[in-house]
CSV table of C-alpha atoms in Angstrom, one decimal:
chain,number,residue,atom,x,y,z
N,1,MET,CA,0.1,-0.1,0.3
N,2,ILE,CA,1.3,3.4,-0.8
N,3,PRO,CA,1.5,5.8,2.2
N,4,LYS,CA,-1.0,8.7,2.2
N,5,GLU,CA,2.1,10.8,2.6
N,6,VAL,CA,3.3,9.9,-0.9
N,7,LEU,CA,0.0,10.3,-2.6
N,8,GLU,CA,-0.8,13.4,-1.0
N,9,SER,CA,1.6,16.2,0.3
N,10,PRO,CA,5.2,16.4,1.4
N,11,ASP,CA,4.2,18.7,4.4
N,12,LYS,CA,3.8,15.3,6.3
N,13,LEU,CA,7.3,14.1,5.7
N,14,GLY,CA,9.1,16.2,8.1
N,15,ILE,CA,9.7,18.9,5.3
N,16,THR,CA,9.5,22.4,6.0
N,17,GLU,CA,6.2,24.0,5.2
N,18,HIS,CA,6.7,27.1,3.1
N,19,SER,CA,3.6,28.8,4.1
N,20,GLN,CA,4.4,28.4,7.8
N,21,THR,CA,8.0,29.6,7.8
N,22,LYS,CA,10.2,32.3,6.6
N,23,PRO,CA,12.7,31.8,3.9
N,24,SER,CA,16.1,30.7,5.3
N,25,LEU,CA,18.6,33.3,5.3
N,26,PHE,CA,20.7,30.7,3.4
N,27,VAL,CA,18.7,31.4,0.5
N,28,GLU,CA,19.4,35.2,0.7
N,29,ALA,CA,23.0,34.2,1.2
N,30,MET,CA,23.2,32.3,-1.9
N,31,ASN,CA,21.2,34.8,-4.1
N,32,THR,CA,23.8,37.4,-2.8
N,33,PHE,CA,27.2,35.9,-3.8
N,34,SER,CA,28.6,36.2,-7.1
N,35,ALA,CA,29.6,33.4,-9.4
N,36,VAL,CA,32.9,31.9,-9.0
N,37,PRO,CA,35.5,33.2,-11.9
N,38,ALA,CA,36.4,30.5,-14.5
N,39,THR,CA,40.2,30.5,-13.7
N,40,SER,CA,39.7,30.2,-9.9
N,41,ARG,CA,41.6,27.0,-9.6
N,42,ALA,CA,44.8,25.3,-10.5
N,43,PRO,CA,43.6,21.8,-11.4
N,44,GLU,CA,47.1,20.2,-10.4
N,45,GLU,CA,47.0,22.1,-7.0
N,46,PRO,CA,43.5,21.6,-5.6
N,47,VAL,CA,42.7,24.0,-2.7
N,48,GLU,CA,40.9,21.5,-0.9
N,49,GLU,CA,43.8,18.9,-0.6
N,50,LYS,CA,46.7,21.1,-0.4
N,51,GLY,CA,45.5,24.3,1.3
N,52,TRP,CA,44.7,28.1,0.7
N,53,GLN,CA,48.3,28.7,-0.4
N,54,PHE,CA,47.5,27.0,-3.5
N,55,ALA,CA,44.5,29.2,-4.3
N,56,THR,CA,44.7,31.4,-7.3
N,57,PRO,CA,44.6,35.2,-7.1
N,58,ASP,CA,40.9,35.2,-8.9
N,59,LEU,CA,39.7,32.5,-6.1
N,60,LYS,CA,41.2,34.9,-3.3
N,61,ALA,CA,39.5,37.9,-4.6
N,62,TRP,CA,36.0,36.0,-5.0
N,63,VAL,CA,36.2,34.9,-1.4
N,64,ASP,CA,36.9,38.4,-0.1
N,65,LYS,CA,34.4,39.9,-2.4
N,66,ASN,CA,31.5,37.7,-1.1
N,67,LYS,CA,32.0,38.7,2.4
N,68,ARG,CA,28.5,39.7,2.9
N,69,ALA,CA,27.1,36.4,1.7
N,70,ARG,CA,29.3,34.4,4.4
N,71,GLU,CA,28.2,36.9,6.8
N,72,LEU,CA,24.4,35.7,6.1
N,73,ALA,CA,25.3,32.3,6.2
N,74,LEU,CA,26.8,32.5,9.4
N,75,GLU,CA,23.9,34.3,10.7
N,76,ALA,CA,21.5,31.6,9.3
N,77,VAL,CA,23.1,29.1,11.7
N,78,GLN,CA,22.2,31.0,14.6
N,79,LYS,CA,18.1,30.9,13.6
N,80,PRO,CA,15.6,28.5,13.5
N,81,PRO,CA,15.5,26.5,10.1
N,82,GLY,CA,13.8,28.4,7.3
N,83,SER,CA,12.2,27.3,3.9
N,84,PHE,CA,13.9,26.9,0.5
N,85,PRO,CA,11.1,28.0,-1.9
N,86,LEU,CA,12.0,27.3,-5.5
N,87,ALA,CA,10.2,30.3,-6.4
N,88,ILE,CA,13.0,32.5,-5.0
N,89,LEU,CA,15.3,31.6,-7.5
N,90,ALA,CA,13.3,31.3,-10.7
N,91,ASN,CA,9.8,30.5,-12.4
N,92,SER,CA,10.1,27.8,-14.8
N,93,ASP,CA,9.9,23.9,-15.3
N,94,GLU,CA,10.2,22.8,-11.8
N,95,ARG,CA,12.7,20.0,-12.5
N,96,VAL,CA,15.0,22.6,-14.2
N,97,VAL,CA,14.9,24.9,-11.2
N,98,ALA,CA,15.6,22.1,-8.8
N,99,VAL,CA,18.6,21.2,-10.6
N,100,ARG,CA,19.8,24.8,-11.0
N,101,TYR,CA,19.1,25.2,-7.3
N,102,PHE,CA,21.3,22.4,-6.4
N,103,GLN,CA,24.0,23.6,-8.6
N,104,LYS,CA,23.9,26.9,-6.8
N,105,MET,CA,23.8,25.4,-3.4
N,106,HIS,CA,26.9,23.3,-4.4
N,107,LEU,CA,28.7,26.4,-5.5
N,108,PHE,CA,28.0,28.0,-2.4
N,109,VAL,CA,29.2,25.1,-0.4
N,110,GLU,CA,32.6,25.5,-2.1
N,111,PHE,CA,32.5,29.1,-1.3
N,112,LEU,CA,32.2,28.4,2.6
N,113,LEU,CA,34.8,25.7,2.4
N,114,ASP,CA,37.2,28.0,0.8
N,115,SER,CA,36.3,30.8,3.1
N,116,ALA,CA,37.3,28.3,5.9
N,117,ARG,CA,40.8,27.2,4.3
N,118,LYS,CA,41.4,30.8,4.4
N,119,PHE,CA,40.9,31.5,7.8
N,120,GLU,CA,43.0,28.5,8.6
N,121,SER,CA,46.0,29.8,6.6
N,122,GLU,CA,45.4,33.0,8.8
N,123,ASP,CA,45.2,31.0,12.2
N,124,ARG,CA,41.7,32.4,12.6
N,125,LEU,CA,40.5,28.8,13.5
N,126,ASP,CA,37.3,29.8,15.3
N,127,GLU,CA,36.1,31.7,12.1
N,128,ALA,CA,37.1,28.6,10.2
N,129,LEU,CA,35.0,26.3,12.5
N,130,ALA,CA,32.0,28.8,11.9
N,131,CYS,CA,32.1,28.3,8.3
N,132,TYR,CA,32.2,24.5,8.7
N,133,VAL,CA,29.3,24.3,10.8
N,134,ALA,CA,27.4,26.7,8.2
N,135,VAL,CA,28.1,24.0,5.5
N,136,ALA,CA,26.6,21.2,7.8
N,137,ARG,CA,23.8,23.4,9.0
N,138,LEU,CA,22.9,24.2,5.3
N,139,GLY,CA,22.7,20.5,4.5
N,140,SER,CA,20.4,19.7,7.3
N,141,ASP,CA,17.9,22.6,6.4
N,142,ALA,CA,17.8,22.1,2.9
N,143,ALA,CA,17.2,18.3,3.4
N,144,LYS,CA,13.9,19.5,5.1
N,145,SER,CA,12.4,21.4,2.4
N,146,ASP,CA,10.8,20.1,-0.8
N,147,LEU,CA,13.5,20.9,-3.3
N,148,GLY,CA,12.4,18.5,-6.0
N,149,VAL,CA,15.7,16.6,-6.1
N,150,ARG,CA,17.2,14.1,-3.7
N,151,LEU,CA,19.0,15.6,-0.8
N,152,ASN,CA,21.3,13.8,1.8
N,153,ALA,CA,22.2,16.1,4.6
N,154,ASN,CA,24.9,14.0,5.5
N,155,TRP,CA,26.7,14.6,2.2
N,156,LEU,CA,27.3,18.3,3.3
N,157,THR,CA,28.2,17.2,6.9
N,158,MET,CA,30.8,14.7,5.6
N,159,ARG,CA,32.1,17.5,3.5
N,160,ALA,CA,32.7,19.6,6.3
N,161,LEU,CA,33.9,17.0,8.6
N,162,ASN,CA,36.4,15.6,6.2
N,163,ALA,CA,38.0,19.3,5.5
N,164,MET,CA,38.2,19.3,9.3
N,165,GLN,CA,40.6,16.8,10.0
N,166,GLN,CA,43.4,19.1,8.8
N,167,TRP,CA,41.8,21.9,10.8
N,168,ALA,CA,42.0,19.7,14.0
N,169,ALA,CA,45.7,19.2,13.5
N,170,ALA,CA,46.4,22.8,13.1
N,171,PRO,CA,49.8,23.8,14.8
N,172,LYS,CA,47.8,26.5,16.7
N,173,GLN,CA,44.7,24.6,17.3
N,174,THR,CA,43.4,24.4,20.9
N,175,THR,CA,41.8,21.4,22.7
N,176,GLU,CA,38.7,23.9,23.7
N,177,LEU,CA,38.1,24.6,20.0
N,178,VAL,CA,38.0,21.2,19.1
N,179,GLN,CA,35.8,20.0,22.0
N,180,LYS,CA,33.3,22.9,20.7
N,181,ALA,CA,33.4,21.5,17.3
N,182,ILE,CA,32.7,17.9,18.6
N,183,ARG,CA,29.7,19.3,20.4
N,184,GLU,CA,28.3,21.2,17.6
N,185,PHE,CA,28.5,18.5,15.1
N,186,SER,CA,27.2,15.9,17.5
N,187,ALA,CA,24.0,18.1,17.9
N,188,LEU,CA,23.8,17.8,14.1
N,189,GLU,CA,23.6,14.0,14.3
N,190,PRO,CA,20.3,12.9,12.3
N,191,ARG,CA,17.4,11.6,14.5
N,192,PRO,CA,16.5,7.9,14.3
N,193,ALA,CA,13.3,8.7,12.4
N,194,THR,CA,15.5,10.3,9.7
N,195,PRO,CA,15.7,7.0,7.4
N,196,SER,CA,12.0,6.8,7.1
N,197,ILE,CA,11.6,10.3,6.5
N,198,SER,CA,14.0,10.2,3.8
N,199,VAL,CA,12.6,7.2,2.1
N,200,LEU,CA,9.0,9.0,2.0
N,201,GLN,CA,10.7,12.2,0.7
N,202,ASP,CA,12.6,10.3,-1.9
N,203,TRP,CA,9.5,8.2,-2.8
N,204,HIS,CA,7.4,11.5,-3.3
N,205,ILE,CA,10.0,13.2,-5.4
N,206,SER,CA,10.6,9.9,-7.5
N,207,ARG,CA,6.8,9.2,-8.2
N,208,ARG,CA,6.3,12.6,-9.3
N,209,ASN,CA,9.1,12.7,-11.4
N,210,LEU,CA,8.7,9.3,-13.0
N,211,HIS,CA,5.2,10.2,-13.9
N,212,ALA,CA,5.8,13.2,-15.5
N,213,ALA,CA,8.9,11.8,-17.4
N,214,ILE,CA,7.1,8.6,-18.8
N,215,TRP,CA,3.8,10.3,-19.5
N,216,GLY,CA,5.3,13.2,-21.4
N,217,ASP,CA,4.5,15.8,-18.8
N,218,ALA,CA,8.0,17.0,-18.6
N,219,PRO,CA,10.1,15.9,-21.4
N,220,THR,CA,13.7,15.2,-21.1
N,221,PRO,CA,16.1,16.1,-23.8
N,222,PRO,CA,16.1,13.8,-26.7
N,223,LYS,CA,19.6,12.6,-26.2
N,224,ASP,CA,19.1,12.1,-22.5
N,225,ARG,CA,15.7,10.1,-22.7
N,226,ALA,CA,15.3,6.5,-21.6
N,227,VAL,CA,13.3,4.1,-23.4
N,228,ALA,CA,10.5,4.4,-21.1
N,229,GLU,CA,10.1,8.0,-22.1
N,230,LEU,CA,9.7,7.7,-25.9
N,231,TRP,CA,6.4,8.3,-27.2
N,232,TRP,CA,5.8,5.0,-29.1
N,233,VAL,CA,6.1,3.2,-25.9
N,234,ARG,CA,3.3,5.4,-24.5
N,235,TRP,CA,1.3,4.5,-27.5
N,236,PHE,CA,2.0,0.8,-28.2
N,237,LEU,CA,3.2,-0.6,-24.6
N,238,PRO,CA,1.6,1.6,-21.9
N,239,TRP,CA,1.0,-1.3,-19.8
N,240,GLU,CA,5.0,-1.6,-19.1
N,241,LEU,CA,4.8,2.0,-18.2
N,242,TRP,CA,2.3,1.0,-15.5
N,243,ARG,CA,4.4,-1.9,-14.5
N,244,LEU,CA,7.4,0.3,-14.0
N,245,GLU,CA,5.4,2.6,-11.8
N,246,ARG,CA,4.2,-0.3,-9.6
N,247,LEU,CA,7.5,-1.7,-9.5
N,248,THR,CA,9.0,1.5,-8.3
N,249,ASP,CA,6.3,1.7,-5.6
N,250,ALA,CA,7.1,-1.8,-4.5
N,251,VAL,CA,10.7,-1.2,-4.1
N,252,TYR,CA,10.2,2.0,-2.2
N,253,ALA,CA,7.7,0.2,0.0
N,254,ALA,CA,10.4,-2.5,1.0
N,255,ASP,CA,12.8,0.2,1.7
N,256,LEU,CA,10.3,2.0,3.9
N,257,GLU,CA,9.9,-1.3,5.9
N,258,GLU,CA,13.6,-1.6,6.0
N,259,ALA,CA,13.9,2.0,7.0
N,260,ASP,CA,11.4,1.6,9.8
N,261,ALA,CA,13.3,-1.1,11.3
N,262,ILE,CA,16.4,0.9,11.3
N,263,GLY,CA,14.8,3.8,13.1
N,264,SER,CA,13.1,1.4,15.8
N,265,ASP,CA,16.4,-0.2,16.4
N,266,LEU,CA,18.6,3.1,16.7
N,267,THR,CA,15.6,4.4,19.2
N,268,ARG,CA,15.5,0.9,21.2
N,269,LEU,CA,19.0,0.0,21.3
N,270,GLY,CA,21.1,2.7,20.1
N,271,TYR,CA,22.4,0.4,17.1
N,272,VAL,CA,21.1,-2.0,14.4
N,273,SER,CA,20.6,-5.4,15.3
N,274,MET,CA,21.7,-7.5,12.2
N,275,THR,CA,21.1,-11.0,11.2
N,276,ALA,CA,22.3,-12.8,8.1
N,277,GLU,CA,18.7,-12.8,6.7
N,278,ARG,CA,18.6,-8.8,7.1
N,279,ALA,CA,21.9,-8.3,5.7
N,280,ALA,CA,20.9,-10.1,2.6
N,281,ARG,CA,17.7,-8.3,2.2
N,282,TRP,CA,18.8,-5.0,3.0
N,283,ASP,CA,21.7,-5.4,0.5
N,284,HIS,CA,19.1,-6.0,-2.1
N,285,GLN,CA,20.0,-9.6,-2.6
N,286,GLY,CA,17.6,-12.5,-3.0
N,287,ASP,CA,13.7,-12.2,-2.8
N,288,GLY,CA,12.5,-8.8,-3.1
N,289,PRO,CA,10.9,-6.5,-5.7
N,290,TRP,CA,14.3,-5.5,-6.7
N,291,LYS,CA,14.7,-8.9,-8.5
N,292,PHE,CA,12.3,-7.6,-11.0
N,293,GLU,CA,14.2,-4.7,-12.1
N,294,ARG,CA,15.7,-6.0,-15.0
N,295,THR,CA,12.3,-7.3,-16.4
N,296,THR,CA,11.0,-4.2,-17.4
N,297,PHE,CA,12.2,-0.8,-19.0
N,298,ALA,CA,15.0,1.1,-17.2
N,299,GLU,CA,13.7,4.1,-15.1
N,300,PRO,CA,14.2,7.6,-16.4
N,301,ALA,CA,17.4,9.3,-14.8
N,302,GLU,CA,15.1,11.6,-12.5
N,303,ALA,CA,13.6,8.6,-11.0
N,304,GLN,CA,16.2,6.2,-10.4
N,305,PHE,CA,15.5,3.2,-8.0
N,306,PRO,CA,16.8,4.2,-4.4
N,307,PHE,CA,19.8,2.9,-2.7
N,308,SER,CA,19.1,0.7,0.3
N,309,PRO,CA,18.2,2.7,3.6
N,310,ALA,CA,21.3,0.8,5.0
N,311,HIS,CA,23.6,3.4,3.7
N,312,PHE,CA,21.9,5.6,6.3
N,313,VAL,CA,23.5,3.6,8.9
N,314,ASP,CA,26.9,3.8,7.2
N,315,ASP,CA,26.8,7.6,6.7
N,316,LEU,CA,26.1,7.9,10.7
N,317,ALA,CA,29.0,5.7,11.1
N,318,ARG,CA,31.1,7.8,9.2
N,319,GLU,CA,29.9,11.1,10.9
N,320,ARG,CA,30.8,9.4,14.3
N,321,MET,CA,34.2,8.4,13.1
N,322,ALA,CA,34.9,11.7,11.9
N,323,LEU,CA,34.3,13.1,15.4
N,324,ILE,CA,36.6,10.6,16.7
N,325,GLY,CA,39.0,11.6,14.1
N,326,LEU,CA,39.0,15.2,15.2
N,327,ALA,CA,39.9,14.3,18.6
N,328,VAL,CA,42.6,12.0,17.5
N,329,ALA,CA,44.2,14.7,15.7
N,330,ASP,CA,44.1,17.2,18.8
N,331,PHE,CA,45.4,14.1,21.0
N,332,LYS,CA,48.2,13.8,18.6
N,333,ARG,CA,49.0,17.3,18.5
N,334,VAL,CA,49.0,17.7,22.2
N,335,HIS,CA,50.7,14.4,23.1
N,336,LYS,CA,52.9,14.0,20.0
N,337,GLU,CA,51.4,10.3,19.5
N,338,ARG,CA,48.2,8.8,18.7
N,339,PRO,CA,46.2,7.2,21.4
N,340,LYS,CA,46.9,3.6,22.1
N,341,PHE,CA,43.3,2.9,23.0
N,342,LEU,CA,40.2,5.0,21.6
N,343,GLN,CA,39.1,5.0,25.4
N,344,GLU,CA,41.8,7.5,26.1
N,345,LEU,CA,39.8,10.1,24.3
N,346,VAL,CA,37.4,10.0,27.3
N,347,PRO,CA,36.7,12.3,29.1
N,348,THR,CA,38.5,15.1,27.6
N,349,TYR,CA,36.7,15.0,24.2
N,350,PHE,CA,33.7,12.6,25.2
N,351,ARG,CA,31.8,11.6,27.9
N,352,ARG,CA,31.2,8.4,26.2
N,353,LEU,CA,32.9,7.1,23.1
N,354,PRO,CA,30.6,7.2,20.1
N,355,SER,CA,29.7,3.7,19.2
N,356,ASP,CA,29.4,2.0,15.9
N,357,PRO,CA,25.7,2.0,14.9
N,358,TRP,CA,26.1,-1.5,13.1
N,359,THR,CA,27.3,-3.2,16.5
N,360,GLY,CA,26.8,-0.6,19.5
N,361,GLY,CA,30.7,-1.5,20.1
N,362,ASP,CA,33.6,0.5,19.6
N,363,PHE,CA,34.7,1.3,16.1
N,364,LEU,CA,37.6,-0.7,14.7
N,365,TYR,CA,41.0,1.3,15.4
N,366,GLU,CA,44.2,0.4,13.7
N,367,ARG,CA,46.8,3.0,15.2
N,368,GLU,CA,49.5,2.0,12.8
N,369,GLY,CA,47.4,0.7,10.1
N,370,LEU,CA,47.7,-2.6,8.4
N,371,PRO,CA,50.8,-4.4,6.6
N,372,ASN,CA,48.8,-4.7,3.4
N,373,ASP,CA,46.3,-2.7,1.1
N,374,MET,CA,42.5,-2.7,2.3
N,375,SER,CA,39.6,-1.6,0.4
N,376,PHE,CA,36.4,-0.4,2.0
N,377,THR,CA,33.2,0.8,0.9
N,378,ASN,CA,34.1,4.4,0.8
N,379,GLY,CA,37.7,4.0,-0.4
N,380,ARG,CA,41.1,2.3,-0.2
N,381,ILE,CA,43.6,2.3,2.7
N,382,GLU,CA,47.5,1.9,1.7
N,383,PRO,CA,49.8,0.1,4.0
N,384,ARG,CA,50.8,1.4,7.3
N,385,VAL,CA,48.1,4.3,7.2
N,386,PRO,CA,46.3,4.5,10.4
N,387,PHE,CA,42.4,4.3,10.2
N,388,LEU,CA,39.1,3.9,12.0
N,389,ALA,CA,36.5,1.5,10.5
N,390,SER,CA,32.9,0.4,10.9
N,391,ALA,CA,31.9,-3.3,11.1
N,392,GLY,CA,29.5,-2.8,8.4
N,393,ILE,CA,26.1,-4.4,7.6
N,394,THR,CA,27.7,-7.9,7.6
N,395,ASP,CA,29.7,-7.2,10.9
N,396,CYS,CA,33.3,-7.8,9.4
N,397,ARG,CA,36.5,-8.3,11.4
N,398,PHE,CA,40.2,-8.4,10.6
N,399,VAL,CA,42.1,-11.8,11.1
N,400,GLN,CA,45.7,-12.2,10.9
N,401,ARG,CA,46.8,-14.9,8.5
N,402,LEU,CA,48.8,-17.8,9.6
N,403,THR,CA,52.5,-17.1,8.5
N,404,THR,CA,56.0,-18.3,9.2
N,405,PRO,CA,57.8,-16.4,12.2
N,406,THR,CA,60.2,-14.5,9.9
N,407,SER,CA,57.5,-13.3,7.4
N,408,THR,CA,55.7,-10.1,7.4
N,409,PRO,CA,52.4,-10.2,9.0
N,410,SER,CA,49.1,-10.1,6.7
N,411,PHE,CA,45.3,-9.4,7.4
N,412,GLU,CA,42.2,-10.9,5.8
N,413,VAL,CA,38.5,-9.9,6.3
N,414,VAL,CA,36.0,-12.1,7.8
N,415,SER,CA,32.1,-11.6,8.1
N,416,ARG,CA,30.3,-12.8,11.2
N,417,LEU,CA,26.8,-12.5,9.3
N,418,SER,CA,26.4,-15.5,6.8
N,419,PRO,CA,23.7,-17.9,6.0
N,420,SER,CA,25.5,-20.7,8.1
N,421,GLY,CA,25.7,-18.3,11.3
N,422,LYS,CA,29.5,-18.7,11.1
N,423,ASN,CA,32.4,-16.5,10.4
N,424,VAL,CA,33.1,-16.8,6.8
N,425,ARG,CA,36.0,-15.5,4.8
N,426,ARG,CA,35.1,-12.7,2.3
N,427,ARG,CA,35.4,-13.6,-1.5
N,428,SER,CA,37.9,-10.8,-1.5
N,429,PRO,CA,40.1,-11.1,1.4
N,430,GLN,CA,41.3,-7.5,1.0
N,431,TYR,CA,37.8,-5.9,0.9
N,432,PHE,CA,36.1,-4.8,4.1
N,433,ASP,CA,32.1,-4.2,4.0
N,434,GLY,CA,31.9,-1.1,5.7
N,435,PRO,CA,33.3,2.5,5.8
N,436,MET,CA,36.6,3.7,7.0
N,437,LEU,CA,38.2,6.9,8.1
N,438,ARG,CA,41.9,8.0,7.5
N,439,LEU,CA,43.5,9.4,10.5
N,440,PRO,CA,45.6,12.3,10.3
C-alpha cells in the first residue's frame, strides 16, 4: 500500500512547510554571492587537498568579495531552520529549477569551504569552524525542504568533517575549540526517524518525476531520454509503463519497511541489530521487488531506484568516526602520538565514546595501519596508514593470516553474518564491507 504521505503532500514528511516558515537566510546568502571566476583553481594544485596557499588570485579575490554572503550564512546558523522555496530563484519548469538550485547550493558550499581554508591559513581557527558548521547546517536545513531533488544532509556534513581533519591538526589549534566542534556536530546528528522520512521524501519526488517523464508531462532532452520516455512506448506498450510505476512503488515500500526497522532499532537499542537474513535483504539480494528490476524498462534518470536505506547507517558511522578523528588529531598534537586505545579520548573529548551503529560497540581502530592494502565501501587504505572502520552491514573483522615467524604479518577480512551463522572469509580477503576514516 502506498502511504498517504506519498500520494498527497510532502508537508507530512518532515519537510518544512513554506507557508508557515520564513525563507531561510541561506537562500538570501546564495542569492547574494557572485559566480566563481572561470580561472579560480589550478587543477594540479587542488585547494581542498593542498590548502589555501595554492588558491589562485581570482579565487582569493572572489572569497574576499563575497564577505556579505558569508555573514548571512553564519547568521542563518543562529536562527531556526527556514524554508527553501523554489520560487525565490526562478519561475520555470520545476525540475530545471531544482537542478539549478542544487548547482547553486553546491557552488555556495565550495565558497564556504574556501572561506574556511582562508581562515585556517590565517590561524583564525574559530572563524573557520563557523564556516564548517554553516556547511553542515545548510545541508540539514535544505534536506527538510521540498526542493524537487534528492538531498542527503549527510553529504554536506561529511564534506565539512572531512575538511576539518586538517583543521583539527593545525599547530595553533586548541583542545577547547576541538571540543566545541565535537559538541556542535554531535548536535546535528540525524534523528532515528530520519531514514523513514528520507525514504518517504525520495519516494514522493521519484513518483512525481517518474510520472512526469514517462507520460510526457515534463519531457527530457532527446539525447537523455530512456526507452520508457519515448512516445511510441506510451502508444504501443503503456502497460509496461504502468508496471514500471508499480515496481518503483514496490521497491520504495520495501525500503520504507527497512528504514522503519533501522529507526526502531536505533531508538530502542542505540544500534542496528543485524542477522544474516536482514543483511542479505537490506543489501538488495535474494527475494524482494528489486529482483524484477531487469524485467522491465530502465527507469528515467530523474526517478532512479533508491539505494538501500542501510546506507543511512553507514553515513551515521562515518559521521561518528569523523568526530573521533577530530579528537585523535588534537590528541596527537598535544601528546605527539596517537592514543593507544580510543578510550583515552574519554573524558577530555567525549563523555562516552561514539559507538558503531552497526554493532553498538567500539569502532575498529588500527593505530599503525595494516601491513597490506585494504579496500572499504568508501575507498582504499594503503599499507601502514592509520584508520578507523565500522563493522558494516555484515559485521566484518580483521584476522591475521597464519604465516611463518620470519614473514611479514598480513590480514584478511571475515564476516560474522553468513547464512550458516559462522564466521566466513570474504570472497575478496582485501575487501572490508564497511566505511573507514583515514586518521591524520
